[in-house]
Amino acid sequence: SDEEELEPSPPYGLPCIRELFSFLTCITNPADQNNNSDMIAIGLTLLTVAIETGGRNIAQYPSLLKLCQNEVARALFRLVQGDSYNKMVSALRICNFLVENMRYHLKLQTEKYFNILMGIVTTDPSKGQPNIYEKRELALEALVHLCRLPGLIPELYLNYDCHNYCSNIYEDLTKALSKNAFPVTGLHITHLLSLDALLAVVNVIALQCEEDAVCGAQELEDENDPSLPSFKDLIKMKDFKNKLLAGSTMFNESPSEGIRYLAAEGVLSSTDPQTVAKFLFTNIHLNKSTIGEYLGKKEKSTDCDSALIPLL
């Protein structure tokens, strides 16, 4: 009837959107030998439109968020590290958008992305990698953009540098930018971009200091979210992480010495089998073969073995 013809058709649902999103990710993946250069370029263009159109709403749907956390992130990171200049530009655009709008759901991916960018920036040009100067320039432009995002720099320090099992993103970033901002064989655009990013980091710190001076540090602490750590707590967290890293390095060289150091510094509350077993199981900084040697040579190792079994 005429009334039925005037009724609007139902909109496409989430399953259709997910299939489309998954398809775009598949044709963008450079690891798939069936994808040629033109397919990847078209896929990147369509994927950019899809992600920028969805924006932060993507995180509201677990199936779409899972795609971003896994298949999309892996494909983009391969393209960022690839040899194609144009594909790297497109991949960086998507990655920057994801960090800017969805980093609260992409903690591990954000850490990996920063490490990739810093790896490109610190690459020695004398090694002869193709387009290395252009790639370093693109990576630095991405870092400049990220460093200017409101609140990102404090988040990096809090969520990564003060986390026991994450990279020191803030510390490594400032070191890399400081090193690359100093010209050795002549001034280049990469030196200016490094300085620009470093100034963006310093500007964030300066603005926070000004805010503390005007409002008063105590007043700010009272108004802040009580779930956030205080300045003293951050110092303690960072100190604990440094001791953990030092003890883990010592453990990899001499397990017994490492355990004694960690217990003496208070990282391990005790050296009983349950505490040591939990430390061996959760610490990602330890060498697996060293753990095996320690368990094999340890006197009464069956106690530690028995404590490990429930954790596996």
CSV table of C-alpha atoms in Angstrom, one decimal:
chain,number,residue,atom,x,y,z
A,1,SER,CA,0.0,0.0,0.0
A,2,ASP,CA,0.9,3.7,-0.2
A,3,GLU,CA,1.3,3.9,3.5
A,4,GLU,CA,3.8,1.0,3.6
A,5,GLU,CA,5.8,2.6,0.8
A,6,LEU,CA,6.1,5.8,2.8
A,7,GLU,CA,7.5,4.1,5.9
A,8,PRO,CA,11.2,4.6,6.3
A,9,SER,CA,13.4,1.4,6.1
A,10,PRO,CA,15.0,0.4,9.4
A,11,PRO,CA,18.6,1.7,9.8
A,12,TYR,CA,21.5,-0.7,9.6
A,13,GLY,CA,22.3,-2.1,13.0
A,14,LEU,CA,25.5,-2.7,14.9
A,15,PRO,CA,26.3,-6.1,13.3
A,16,CYS,CA,26.4,-4.5,9.9
A,17,ILE,CA,28.6,-1.7,11.2
A,18,ARG,CA,31.0,-4.2,12.8
A,19,GLU,CA,31.3,-6.3,9.6
A,20,LEU,CA,32.0,-3.2,7.6
A,21,PHE,CA,34.6,-2.0,10.2
A,22,SER,CA,36.2,-5.5,10.2
A,23,PHE,CA,36.4,-5.5,6.4
A,24,LEU,CA,38.1,-2.2,6.2
A,25,THR,CA,40.6,-3.4,8.8
A,26,CYS,CA,41.3,-6.5,6.8
A,27,ILE,CA,42.1,-4.7,3.5
A,28,THR,CA,44.2,-2.2,5.4
A,29,ASN,CA,46.4,-4.9,7.0
A,30,PRO,CA,49.9,-4.9,5.2
A,31,ALA,CA,50.6,-8.4,6.7
A,32,ASP,CA,48.0,-9.9,4.4
A,33,GLN,CA,49.6,-10.8,1.1
A,34,ASN,CA,46.3,-10.6,-0.7
A,35,ASN,CA,46.3,-6.8,-0.1
A,36,ASN,CA,48.1,-4.8,-2.7
A,37,SER,CA,49.3,-1.2,-2.3
A,38,ASP,CA,46.1,0.3,-3.9
A,39,MET,CA,43.8,-1.8,-1.7
A,40,ILE,CA,45.6,-0.7,1.5
A,41,ALA,CA,45.5,3.0,0.4
A,42,ILE,CA,41.7,2.8,-0.3
A,43,GLY,CA,41.2,0.9,3.0
A,44,LEU,CA,43.1,3.6,4.9
A,45,THR,CA,41.0,6.3,3.4
A,46,LEU,CA,37.7,4.6,4.2
A,47,LEU,CA,38.9,3.6,7.7
A,48,THR,CA,39.9,7.2,8.4
A,49,VAL,CA,36.3,8.3,7.5
A,50,ALA,CA,34.8,5.5,9.6
A,51,ILE,CA,36.8,6.2,12.7
A,52,GLU,CA,36.6,10.0,12.6
A,53,THR,CA,32.8,9.8,12.0
A,54,GLY,CA,32.3,7.4,14.9
A,55,GLY,CA,34.6,9.3,17.2
A,56,ARG,CA,34.3,8.6,20.9
A,57,ASN,CA,31.0,6.8,20.3
A,58,ILE,CA,33.0,3.8,19.1
A,59,ALA,CA,34.1,3.1,22.7
A,60,GLN,CA,30.5,2.7,23.7
A,61,TYR,CA,30.2,-0.6,21.7
A,62,PRO,CA,32.5,-3.4,23.0
A,63,SER,CA,32.7,-5.2,19.6
A,64,LEU,CA,33.9,-2.0,17.9
A,65,LEU,CA,36.3,-1.1,20.7
A,66,LYS,CA,37.8,-4.6,20.6
A,67,LEU,CA,38.5,-4.2,16.9
A,68,CYS,CA,40.3,-0.9,17.6
A,69,GLN,CA,42.3,-2.5,20.4
A,70,ASN,CA,43.5,-5.5,18.4
A,71,GLU,CA,43.2,-5.7,14.6
A,72,VAL,CA,43.1,-1.9,13.9
A,73,ALA,CA,46.0,-1.1,16.2
A,74,ARG,CA,48.2,-3.9,14.8
A,75,ALA,CA,47.5,-2.9,11.2
A,76,LEU,CA,48.2,0.8,11.9
A,77,PHE,CA,51.4,0.1,13.8
A,78,ARG,CA,52.7,-2.0,10.9
A,79,LEU,CA,52.0,0.8,8.5
A,80,VAL,CA,53.6,3.4,10.7
A,81,GLN,CA,56.8,1.3,10.8
A,82,GLY,CA,56.6,0.5,7.0
A,83,ASP,CA,58.5,2.1,4.1
A,84,SER,CA,55.6,3.8,2.4
A,85,TYR,CA,55.5,7.6,3.2
A,86,ASN,CA,51.9,8.2,2.1
A,87,LYS,CA,50.6,5.2,4.1
A,88,MET,CA,52.5,6.3,7.1
A,89,VAL,CA,50.9,9.8,6.9
A,90,SER,CA,47.4,8.2,6.8
A,91,ALA,CA,48.2,5.7,9.6
A,92,LEU,CA,49.6,8.5,11.8
A,93,ARG,CA,46.4,10.5,11.3
A,94,ILE,CA,44.2,7.7,12.5
A,95,CYS,CA,46.6,6.9,15.5
A,96,ASN,CA,46.6,10.5,16.6
A,97,PHE,CA,42.8,10.6,16.5
A,98,LEU,CA,42.5,7.4,18.5
A,99,VAL,CA,45.0,8.7,21.2
A,100,GLU,CA,43.2,12.1,21.3
A,101,ASN,CA,39.7,10.7,21.7
A,102,MET,CA,39.9,7.1,23.0
A,103,ARG,CA,43.2,6.8,24.9
A,104,TYR,CA,41.3,6.0,28.1
A,105,HIS,CA,40.3,2.7,26.5
A,106,LEU,CA,43.7,2.1,24.7
A,107,LYS,CA,46.3,2.2,27.4
A,108,LEU,CA,48.6,-0.5,26.0
A,109,GLN,CA,48.1,0.7,22.5
A,110,THR,CA,49.0,4.2,23.4
A,111,GLU,CA,52.2,3.0,25.1
A,112,LYS,CA,53.1,1.0,22.1
A,113,TYR,CA,52.4,4.0,19.8
A,114,PHE,CA,54.6,6.3,21.7
A,115,ASN,CA,57.4,3.7,21.8
A,116,ILE,CA,57.2,3.3,18.0
A,117,LEU,CA,57.3,7.1,17.4
A,118,MET,CA,60.3,7.5,19.8
A,119,GLY,CA,62.0,4.5,18.1
A,120,ILE,CA,61.7,6.2,14.7
A,121,VAL,CA,62.9,9.6,16.1
A,122,THR,CA,66.0,8.0,17.6
A,123,THR,CA,66.9,5.9,14.6
A,124,ASP,CA,70.4,6.5,13.3
A,125,PRO,CA,70.2,8.0,9.8
A,126,SER,CA,73.5,6.4,8.9
A,127,LYS,CA,72.0,3.0,8.9
A,128,GLY,CA,70.6,3.6,5.5
A,129,GLN,CA,66.9,3.0,6.1
A,130,PRO,CA,64.7,4.2,3.2
A,131,ASN,CA,63.0,7.6,3.8
A,132,ILE,CA,64.4,7.8,7.3
A,133,TYR,CA,64.6,11.6,7.3
A,134,GLU,CA,61.0,11.9,6.1
A,135,LYS,CA,59.8,9.3,8.6
A,136,ARG,CA,61.6,11.1,11.5
A,137,GLU,CA,59.9,14.3,10.5
A,138,LEU,CA,56.5,12.7,10.4
A,139,ALA,CA,57.0,11.0,13.7
A,140,LEU,CA,58.1,14.3,15.3
A,141,GLU,CA,55.1,16.1,13.9
A,142,ALA,CA,52.9,13.5,15.4
A,143,LEU,CA,54.6,14.0,18.8
A,144,VAL,CA,54.2,17.7,18.6
A,145,HIS,CA,50.5,17.3,18.1
A,146,LEU,CA,50.2,14.8,20.9
A,147,CYS,CA,52.3,16.9,23.4
A,148,ARG,CA,49.9,19.8,22.8
A,149,LEU,CA,46.8,17.8,23.8
A,150,PRO,CA,45.3,19.1,27.1
A,151,GLY,CA,46.1,16.9,30.0
A,152,LEU,CA,48.1,14.3,28.0
A,153,ILE,CA,51.5,14.9,29.5
A,154,PRO,CA,50.4,14.6,33.1
A,155,GLU,CA,48.5,11.4,32.1
A,156,LEU,CA,51.6,9.9,30.6
A,157,TYR,CA,53.6,10.4,33.8
A,158,LEU,CA,50.8,9.2,36.1
A,159,ASN,CA,49.6,6.2,34.0
A,160,TYR,CA,53.0,5.0,32.6
A,161,ASP,CA,56.0,6.4,34.4
A,162,CYS,CA,54.4,5.7,37.8
A,163,HIS,CA,53.1,2.3,36.9
A,164,ASN,CA,55.3,-0.7,37.9
A,165,TYR,CA,55.0,-2.6,34.6
A,166,CYS,CA,54.7,0.2,32.0
A,167,SER,CA,57.4,2.1,30.1
A,168,ASN,CA,58.7,5.4,31.3
A,169,ILE,CA,57.0,7.2,28.5
A,170,TYR,CA,57.3,10.8,29.8
A,171,GLU,CA,60.9,10.3,30.8
A,172,ASP,CA,62.0,8.6,27.6
A,173,LEU,CA,60.0,11.2,25.5
A,174,THR,CA,61.7,14.2,27.1
A,175,LYS,CA,65.1,12.6,26.8
A,176,ALA,CA,64.6,11.8,23.2
A,177,LEU,CA,63.3,15.2,22.4
A,178,SER,CA,66.2,16.9,24.3
A,179,LYS,CA,68.8,14.8,22.4
A,180,ASN,CA,67.2,15.5,19.0
A,181,ALA,CA,66.7,19.2,19.6
A,182,PHE,CA,70.5,19.8,19.7
A,183,PRO,CA,72.0,20.1,16.2
A,184,VAL,CA,75.4,18.4,15.7
A,185,THR,CA,76.1,18.5,12.0
A,186,GLY,CA,73.8,21.4,11.0
A,187,LEU,CA,70.3,22.6,11.7
A,188,HIS,CA,67.5,20.5,10.3
A,189,ILE,CA,63.7,20.6,10.4
A,190,THR,CA,63.8,17.6,12.8
A,191,HIS,CA,65.7,19.7,15.3
A,192,LEU,CA,63.1,22.4,15.2
A,193,LEU,CA,60.3,19.9,15.6
A,194,SER,CA,62.0,18.3,18.5
A,195,LEU,CA,62.4,21.7,20.2
A,196,ASP,CA,58.7,22.5,19.4
A,197,ALA,CA,57.5,19.3,21.1
A,198,LEU,CA,59.9,19.8,24.0
A,199,LEU,CA,58.6,23.4,24.5
A,200,ALA,CA,55.0,22.0,24.4
A,201,VAL,CA,55.9,19.7,27.3
A,202,VAL,CA,57.6,22.5,29.3
A,203,ASN,CA,54.6,24.8,28.6
A,204,VAL,CA,52.3,22.2,30.2
A,205,ILE,CA,54.5,22.1,33.3
A,206,ALA,CA,54.7,25.9,33.4
A,207,LEU,CA,50.9,26.3,33.2
A,208,GLN,CA,50.4,23.8,36.0
A,209,CYS,CA,53.0,25.7,38.2
A,210,GLU,CA,51.2,29.0,37.5
A,211,GLU,CA,47.9,27.4,38.5
A,212,ASP,CA,49.4,26.1,41.7
A,213,ALA,CA,50.9,29.5,42.5
A,214,VAL,CA,47.6,31.3,41.9
A,215,CYS,CA,45.2,28.9,43.6
A,216,GLY,CA,47.5,27.3,46.1
A,217,ALA,CA,48.6,23.7,46.1
A,218,GLN,CA,46.6,22.8,49.2
A,219,GLU,CA,43.4,24.2,47.7
A,220,LEU,CA,44.0,22.3,44.5
A,221,GLU,CA,44.5,19.1,46.4
A,222,ASP,CA,41.2,19.6,48.2
A,223,GLU,CA,39.3,20.2,44.9
A,224,ASN,CA,40.9,17.4,43.0
A,225,ASP,CA,39.4,13.9,42.6
A,226,PRO,CA,40.3,12.0,45.8
A,227,SER,CA,41.0,8.9,43.7
A,228,LEU,CA,44.0,10.7,42.2
A,229,PRO,CA,47.3,10.3,44.0
A,230,SER,CA,48.9,13.3,45.7
A,231,PHE,CA,52.3,14.6,44.9
A,232,LYS,CA,53.9,12.7,47.8
A,233,ASP,CA,52.2,9.5,46.6
A,234,LEU,CA,53.6,10.0,43.1
A,235,ILE,CA,57.1,10.3,44.5
A,236,LYS,CA,56.6,7.1,46.4
A,237,MET,CA,55.2,5.3,43.4
A,238,LYS,CA,58.1,6.4,41.2
A,239,ASP,CA,60.7,5.5,43.9
A,240,PHE,CA,59.1,2.0,44.3
A,241,LYS,CA,59.2,1.5,40.5
A,242,ASN,CA,62.9,2.4,40.4
A,243,LYS,CA,63.7,0.0,43.2
A,244,LEU,CA,61.6,-2.7,41.4
A,245,LEU,CA,63.4,-2.2,38.1
A,246,ALA,CA,66.8,-2.2,39.9
A,247,GLY,CA,65.9,-5.4,41.8
A,248,SER,CA,64.6,-7.1,38.7
A,249,THR,CA,67.8,-6.3,36.8
A,250,MET,CA,69.8,-7.7,39.7
A,251,PHE,CA,67.6,-10.8,39.8
A,252,ASN,CA,68.3,-11.5,36.2
A,253,GLU,CA,72.0,-11.4,36.9
A,254,SER,CA,71.9,-13.1,40.3
A,255,PRO,CA,68.5,-14.3,41.6
A,256,SER,CA,69.4,-14.7,45.2
A,257,GLU,CA,71.0,-11.2,45.3
A,258,GLY,CA,68.0,-9.7,43.6
A,259,ILE,CA,65.6,-11.3,46.2
A,260,ARG,CA,67.7,-10.0,49.1
A,261,TYR,CA,67.9,-6.5,47.6
A,262,LEU,CA,64.1,-6.3,47.0
A,263,ALA,CA,63.3,-7.6,50.5
A,264,ALA,CA,65.8,-5.1,52.0
A,265,GLU,CA,64.3,-2.2,50.0
A,266,GLY,CA,60.7,-3.1,51.0
A,267,VAL,CA,59.6,-4.1,47.5
A,268,LEU,CA,59.0,-7.6,48.8
A,269,SER,CA,57.2,-7.6,52.2
A,270,SER,CA,58.9,-10.9,53.0
A,271,THR,CA,60.8,-13.8,51.4
A,272,ASP,CA,58.2,-16.5,52.2
A,273,PRO,CA,57.3,-18.8,49.3
A,274,GLN,CA,53.9,-17.2,48.7
A,275,THR,CA,55.3,-13.6,48.4
A,276,VAL,CA,58.2,-14.7,46.2
A,277,ALA,CA,56.0,-16.8,44.0
A,278,LYS,CA,53.6,-13.9,43.4
A,279,PHE,CA,56.6,-11.7,42.6
A,280,LEU,CA,57.9,-14.2,40.0
A,281,PHE,CA,54.5,-14.7,38.4
A,282,THR,CA,53.5,-11.0,38.1
A,283,ASN,CA,56.9,-9.3,37.3
A,284,ILE,CA,57.2,-8.9,33.5
A,285,HIS,CA,60.8,-7.6,33.9
A,286,LEU,CA,62.2,-11.0,34.9
A,287,ASN,CA,64.0,-13.3,32.5
A,288,LYS,CA,62.0,-16.6,32.3
A,289,SER,CA,65.1,-18.8,32.1
A,290,THR,CA,66.5,-17.1,35.2
A,291,ILE,CA,63.3,-17.8,37.0
A,292,GLY,CA,63.7,-21.5,36.1
A,293,GLU,CA,67.2,-21.6,37.3
A,294,TYR,CA,66.2,-19.9,40.6
A,295,LEU,CA,63.4,-22.5,41.2
A,296,GLY,CA,65.7,-25.3,40.2
A,297,LYS,CA,68.6,-24.3,42.5
A,298,LYS,CA,66.6,-22.9,45.4
A,299,GLU,CA,66.6,-25.0,48.6
A,300,LYS,CA,63.2,-26.4,49.4
A,301,SER,CA,62.0,-25.1,46.0
A,302,THR,CA,58.9,-27.3,46.3
A,303,ASP,CA,57.4,-24.7,48.7
A,304,CYS,CA,57.8,-22.0,46.0
A,305,ASP,CA,56.7,-24.4,43.3
A,306,SER,CA,53.6,-25.2,45.3
A,307,ALA,CA,52.8,-21.5,45.8
A,308,LEU,CA,53.2,-20.9,42.1
A,309,ILE,CA,50.8,-23.6,40.9
A,310,PRO,CA,47.5,-21.8,42.0
A,311,LEU,CA,48.7,-18.7,40.1
A,312,LEU,CA,49.1,-20.5,36.8
